GROMACS .gro file of C-alpha atoms in nm:
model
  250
    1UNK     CA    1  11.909  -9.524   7.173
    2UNK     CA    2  11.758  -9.812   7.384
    3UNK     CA    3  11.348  -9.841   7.352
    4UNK     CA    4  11.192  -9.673   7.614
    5UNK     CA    5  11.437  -9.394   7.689
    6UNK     CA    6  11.237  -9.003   7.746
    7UNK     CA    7  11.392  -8.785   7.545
    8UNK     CA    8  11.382  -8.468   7.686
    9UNK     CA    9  11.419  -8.057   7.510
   10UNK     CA   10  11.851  -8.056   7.492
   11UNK     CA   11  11.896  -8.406   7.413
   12UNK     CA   12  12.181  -8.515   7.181
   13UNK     CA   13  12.136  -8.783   6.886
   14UNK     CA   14  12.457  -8.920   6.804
   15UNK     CA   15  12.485  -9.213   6.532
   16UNK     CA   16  12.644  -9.506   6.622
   17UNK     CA   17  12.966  -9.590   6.512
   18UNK     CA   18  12.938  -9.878   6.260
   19UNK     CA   19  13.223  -9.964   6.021
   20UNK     CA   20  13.119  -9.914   5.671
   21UNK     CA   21  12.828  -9.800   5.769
   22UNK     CA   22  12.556  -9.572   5.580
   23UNK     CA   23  12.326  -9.324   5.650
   24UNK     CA   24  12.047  -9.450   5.695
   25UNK     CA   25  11.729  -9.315   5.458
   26UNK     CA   26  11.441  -9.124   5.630
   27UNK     CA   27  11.149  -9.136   5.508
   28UNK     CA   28  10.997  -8.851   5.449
   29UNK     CA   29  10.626  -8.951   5.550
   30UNK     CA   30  10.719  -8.921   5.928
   31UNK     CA   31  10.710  -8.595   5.963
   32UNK     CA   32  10.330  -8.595   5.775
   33UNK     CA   33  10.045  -8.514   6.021
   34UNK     CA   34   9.878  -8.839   6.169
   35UNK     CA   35   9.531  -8.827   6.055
   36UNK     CA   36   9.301  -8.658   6.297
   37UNK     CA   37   9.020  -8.876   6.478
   38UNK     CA   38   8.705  -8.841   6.268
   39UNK     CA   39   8.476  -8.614   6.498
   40UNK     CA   40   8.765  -8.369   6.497
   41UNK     CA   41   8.787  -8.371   6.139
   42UNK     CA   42   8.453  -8.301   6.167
   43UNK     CA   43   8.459  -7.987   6.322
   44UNK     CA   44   8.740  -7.848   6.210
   45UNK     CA   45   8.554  -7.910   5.878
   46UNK     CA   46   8.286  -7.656   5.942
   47UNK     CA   47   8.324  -7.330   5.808
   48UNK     CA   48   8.126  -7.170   6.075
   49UNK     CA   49   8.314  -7.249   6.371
   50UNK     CA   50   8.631  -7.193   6.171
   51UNK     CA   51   8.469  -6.813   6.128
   52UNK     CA   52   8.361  -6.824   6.491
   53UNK     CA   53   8.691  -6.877   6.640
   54UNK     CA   54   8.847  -6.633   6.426
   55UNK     CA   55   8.636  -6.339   6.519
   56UNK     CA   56   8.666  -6.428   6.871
   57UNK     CA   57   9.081  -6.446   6.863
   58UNK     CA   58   9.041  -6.068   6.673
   59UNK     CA   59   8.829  -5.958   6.942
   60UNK     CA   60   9.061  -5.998   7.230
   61UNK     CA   61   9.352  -5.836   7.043
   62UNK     CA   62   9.141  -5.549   7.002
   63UNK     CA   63   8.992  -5.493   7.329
   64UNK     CA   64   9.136  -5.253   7.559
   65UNK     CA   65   9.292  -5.397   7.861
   66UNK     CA   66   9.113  -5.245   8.176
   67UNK     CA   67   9.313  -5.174   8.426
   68UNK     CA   68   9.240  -5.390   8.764
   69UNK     CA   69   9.041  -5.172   9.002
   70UNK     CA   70   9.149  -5.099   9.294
   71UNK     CA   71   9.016  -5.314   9.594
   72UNK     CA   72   8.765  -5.077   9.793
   73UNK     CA   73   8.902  -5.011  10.121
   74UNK     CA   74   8.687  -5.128  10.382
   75UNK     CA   75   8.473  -4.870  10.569
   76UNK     CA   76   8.686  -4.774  10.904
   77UNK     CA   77   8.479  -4.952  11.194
   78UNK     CA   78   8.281  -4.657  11.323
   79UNK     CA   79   8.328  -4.619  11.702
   80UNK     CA   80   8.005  -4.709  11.882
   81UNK     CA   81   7.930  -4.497  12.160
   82UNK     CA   82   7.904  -4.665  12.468
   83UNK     CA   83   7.557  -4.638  12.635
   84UNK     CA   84   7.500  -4.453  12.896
   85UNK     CA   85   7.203  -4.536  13.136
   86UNK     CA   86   6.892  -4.361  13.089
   87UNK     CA   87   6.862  -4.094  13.391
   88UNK     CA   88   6.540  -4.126  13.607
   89UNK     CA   89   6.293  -3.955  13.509
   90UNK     CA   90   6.182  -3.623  13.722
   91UNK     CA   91   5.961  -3.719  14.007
   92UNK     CA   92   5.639  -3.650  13.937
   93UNK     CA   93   5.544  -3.262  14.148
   94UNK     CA   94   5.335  -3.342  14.442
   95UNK     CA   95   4.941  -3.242  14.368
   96UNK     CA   96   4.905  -2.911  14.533
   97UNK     CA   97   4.709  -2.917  14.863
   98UNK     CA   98   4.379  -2.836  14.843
   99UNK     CA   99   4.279  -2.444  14.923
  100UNK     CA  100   4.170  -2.470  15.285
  101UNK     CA  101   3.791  -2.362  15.323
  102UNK     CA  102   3.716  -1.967  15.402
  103UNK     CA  103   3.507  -2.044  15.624
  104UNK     CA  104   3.510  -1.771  15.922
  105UNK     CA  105   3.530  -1.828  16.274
  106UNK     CA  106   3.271  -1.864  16.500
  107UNK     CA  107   3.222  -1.562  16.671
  108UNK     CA  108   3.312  -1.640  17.018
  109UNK     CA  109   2.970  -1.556  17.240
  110UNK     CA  110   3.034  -1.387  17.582
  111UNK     CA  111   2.803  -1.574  17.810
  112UNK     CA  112   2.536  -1.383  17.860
  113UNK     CA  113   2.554  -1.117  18.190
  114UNK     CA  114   2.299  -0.989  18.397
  115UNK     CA  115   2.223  -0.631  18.346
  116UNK     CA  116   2.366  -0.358  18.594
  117UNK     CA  117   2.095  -0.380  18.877
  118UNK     CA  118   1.955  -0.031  18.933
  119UNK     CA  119   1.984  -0.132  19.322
  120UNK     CA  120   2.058  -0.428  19.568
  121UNK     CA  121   2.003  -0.514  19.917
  122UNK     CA  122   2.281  -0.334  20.122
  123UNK     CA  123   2.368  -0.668  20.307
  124UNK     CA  124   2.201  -1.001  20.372
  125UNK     CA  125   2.095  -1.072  20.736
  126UNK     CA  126   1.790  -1.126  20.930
  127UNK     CA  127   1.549  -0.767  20.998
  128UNK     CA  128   1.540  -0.671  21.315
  129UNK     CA  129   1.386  -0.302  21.324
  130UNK     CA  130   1.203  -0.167  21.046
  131UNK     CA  131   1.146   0.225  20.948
  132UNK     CA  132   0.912   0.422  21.192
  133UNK     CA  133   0.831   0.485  21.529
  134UNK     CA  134   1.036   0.271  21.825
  135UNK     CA  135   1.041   0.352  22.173
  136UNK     CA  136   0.870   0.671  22.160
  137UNK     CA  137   1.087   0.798  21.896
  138UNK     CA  138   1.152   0.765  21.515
  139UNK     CA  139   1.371   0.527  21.393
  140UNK     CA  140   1.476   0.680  21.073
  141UNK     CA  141   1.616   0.364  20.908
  142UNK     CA  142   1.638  -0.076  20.859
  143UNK     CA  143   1.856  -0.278  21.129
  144UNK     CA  144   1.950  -0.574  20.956
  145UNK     CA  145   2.184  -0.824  21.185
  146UNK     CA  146   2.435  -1.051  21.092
  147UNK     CA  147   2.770  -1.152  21.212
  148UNK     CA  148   3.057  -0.878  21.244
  149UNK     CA  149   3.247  -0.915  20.914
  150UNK     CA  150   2.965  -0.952  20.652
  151UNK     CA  151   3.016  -0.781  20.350
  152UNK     CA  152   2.828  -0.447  20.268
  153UNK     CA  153   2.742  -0.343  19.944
  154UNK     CA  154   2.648  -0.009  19.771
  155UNK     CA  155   2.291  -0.019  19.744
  156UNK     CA  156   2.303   0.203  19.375
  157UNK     CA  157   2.516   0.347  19.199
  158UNK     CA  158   2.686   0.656  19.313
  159UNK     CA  159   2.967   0.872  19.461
  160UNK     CA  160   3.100   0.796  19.812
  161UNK     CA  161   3.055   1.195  19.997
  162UNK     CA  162   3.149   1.053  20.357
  163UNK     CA  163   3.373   0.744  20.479
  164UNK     CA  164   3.507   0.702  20.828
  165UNK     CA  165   3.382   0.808  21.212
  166UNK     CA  166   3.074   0.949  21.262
  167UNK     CA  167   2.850   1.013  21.606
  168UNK     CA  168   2.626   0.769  21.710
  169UNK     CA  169   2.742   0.542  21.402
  170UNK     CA  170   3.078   0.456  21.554
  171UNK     CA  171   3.194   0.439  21.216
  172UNK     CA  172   3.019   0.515  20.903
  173UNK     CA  173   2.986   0.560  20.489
  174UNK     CA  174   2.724   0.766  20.327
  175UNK     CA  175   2.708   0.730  19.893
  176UNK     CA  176   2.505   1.026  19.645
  177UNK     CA  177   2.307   0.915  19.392
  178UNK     CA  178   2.235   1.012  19.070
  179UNK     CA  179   1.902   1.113  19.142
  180UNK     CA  180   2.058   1.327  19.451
  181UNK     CA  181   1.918   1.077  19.711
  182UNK     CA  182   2.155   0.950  19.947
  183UNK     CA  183   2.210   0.632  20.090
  184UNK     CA  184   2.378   0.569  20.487
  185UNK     CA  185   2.527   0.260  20.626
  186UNK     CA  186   2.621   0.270  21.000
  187UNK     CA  187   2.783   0.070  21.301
  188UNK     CA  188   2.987  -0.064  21.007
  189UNK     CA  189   3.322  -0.255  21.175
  190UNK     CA  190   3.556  -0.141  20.888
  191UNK     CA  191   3.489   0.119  20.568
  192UNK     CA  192   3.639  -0.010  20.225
  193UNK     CA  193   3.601   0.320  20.013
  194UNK     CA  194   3.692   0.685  20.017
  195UNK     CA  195   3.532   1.013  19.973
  196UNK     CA  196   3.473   1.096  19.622
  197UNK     CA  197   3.536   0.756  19.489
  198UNK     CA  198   3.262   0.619  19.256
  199UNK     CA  199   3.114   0.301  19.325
  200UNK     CA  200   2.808   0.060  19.114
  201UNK     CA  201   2.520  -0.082  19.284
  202UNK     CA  202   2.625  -0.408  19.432
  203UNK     CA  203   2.983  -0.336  19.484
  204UNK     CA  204   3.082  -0.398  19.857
  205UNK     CA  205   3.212  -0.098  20.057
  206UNK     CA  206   3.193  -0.197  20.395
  207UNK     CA  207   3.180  -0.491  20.683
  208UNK     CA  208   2.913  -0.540  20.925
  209UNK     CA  209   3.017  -0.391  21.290
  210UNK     CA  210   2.876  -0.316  21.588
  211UNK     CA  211   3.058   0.049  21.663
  212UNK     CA  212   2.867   0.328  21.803
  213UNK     CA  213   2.541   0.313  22.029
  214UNK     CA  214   2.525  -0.066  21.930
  215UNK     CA  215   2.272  -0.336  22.092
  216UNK     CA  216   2.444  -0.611  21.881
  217UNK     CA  217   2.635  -0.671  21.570
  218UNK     CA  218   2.399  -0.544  21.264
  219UNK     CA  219   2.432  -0.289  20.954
  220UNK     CA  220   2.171   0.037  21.052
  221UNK     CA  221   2.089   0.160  20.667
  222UNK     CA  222   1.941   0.480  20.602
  223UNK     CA  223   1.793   0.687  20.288
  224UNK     CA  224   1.696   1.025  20.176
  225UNK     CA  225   1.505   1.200  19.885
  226UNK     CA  226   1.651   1.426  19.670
  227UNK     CA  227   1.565   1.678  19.910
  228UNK     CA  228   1.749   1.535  20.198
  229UNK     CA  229   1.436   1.402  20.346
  230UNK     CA  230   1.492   1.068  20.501
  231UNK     CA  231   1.221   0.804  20.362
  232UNK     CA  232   1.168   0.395  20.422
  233UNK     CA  233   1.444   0.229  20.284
  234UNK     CA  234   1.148  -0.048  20.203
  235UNK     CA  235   0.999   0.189  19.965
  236UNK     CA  236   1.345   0.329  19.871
  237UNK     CA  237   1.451   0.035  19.756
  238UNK     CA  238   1.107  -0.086  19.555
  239UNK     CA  239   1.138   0.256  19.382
  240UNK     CA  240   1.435   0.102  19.202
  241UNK     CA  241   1.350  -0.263  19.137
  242UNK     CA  242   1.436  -0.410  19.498
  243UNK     CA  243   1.094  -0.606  19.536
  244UNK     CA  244   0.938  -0.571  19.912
  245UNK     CA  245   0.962  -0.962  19.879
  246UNK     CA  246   1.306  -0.963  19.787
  247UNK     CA  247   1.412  -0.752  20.110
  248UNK     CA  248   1.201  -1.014  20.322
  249UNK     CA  249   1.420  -1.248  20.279
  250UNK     CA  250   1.756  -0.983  20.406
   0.00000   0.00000   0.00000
């Protein structure tokens, strides 16, 4: 075998082929162990680790061989909701209105009104003849003048007992009182009432005329007492609040 060849687990050794050859002698120190370096013999020296490495050998023949745990499964991925927006929040309830104030209404005043005159002038005009004696006769009532169309009114309250023609008057209305005195309005040029109507002091019933024995257009107003007794319209009339002043100015 040439120096330097690997020889390899299988290889063949095959003498070579000498004539007359011998075997040749081996010596029996190769095969001795080739002294260890001296820290090795050192340690393998020591009793102790000798021990050591004993015990430990034992020890893994006699431990039991745990079986290889099984790989822990890895938790499933959970499934994450997805998020939802947050809804608005509630609007906020409108701060009830404030209770309106009782406070009552105003009592609504009538303007004031002038109380129901116990009497009135019958008719505004200029005086032309008063009550009393006239051309050697009585004349029994006022002639007040004004133009023909000029309203008449009731001089108190009372109920209307005659309305239309009458002698001497042309045309006429004639009014009871309360007190049973009477009241007469003549030469009138148109009557606005009836017989048995009731009428309020001041209320017109009549237009100035100039019917009947006439000298000129004027009202001719006439009263009575209870008793039927004509009296001065003048004094008539002051009876029941018509001041004497008052009628001056008719």
């Amino acid at each position: 075998m040439a120096t330097g060849t690997l020889l390899t687990v299988g290889s063949q050794f095959a003498s070579p082929a000498v004539a007359g050859a011998h075997p040749t002698q081996v010596n029996n120190d190769v095969h001795a162990a080739a002294p260890l370096p001296a820290d090795m013999a050192a340690l393998t020296a020591l009793p102790e680790v000798d021990a050591a490495l004993d015990q430990l050998a034992a020890a893994q023949h006699l431990l039991p061989t745990l079986p290889t745990p099984d790989p822990t499964p890895a938790p499933e991925a959970s499934q994450v909701p997805t998020p939802q927006p947050a809804p608005d929040p509630a609007p906020s309830p409108a701060p009830a209105p404030a209770a309106p104030w009782n406070v009552p209404p105003l009592a609504v005043m009538a303007p004031p009104t002038s109380p129901q005159p116990l009497a009135v002038a019958p008719v505004s005009g200029t005086l032309t003849s008063p009550f009393g004696p006239r051309w050697g006769t009585t004349h029994a009532g006022l002639d007040i003048a004004n133009n023909i169309g000029t309203p008449v009114y009731a001089a108190a309250a009372g109920t209307v007992i005659n309305s239309g023609p009458a002698s001497g008057f042309g045309l006429w209305v004639q009014i009871r009182h309360d007190d049973g005195s009477t009241t007469t309005y003549g030469h009138i040029n148109e009557t606005l009432v009836a017989v048995g109507q009731q009428v309020q002091a001041g209320e017109q019933i009549a237009t100035v005329g100039n019917r009947g024995q006439s000298t000129g257009p004027h009202l001719h107003f006439e009263t009575t007492d209870s008793n039927g007794m004509k009296v001065d319209p003048i004094q008539w009339l002051a009876a029941r609040g018509v001041a004497e002043a008052d009628l001056a100015r008719v």
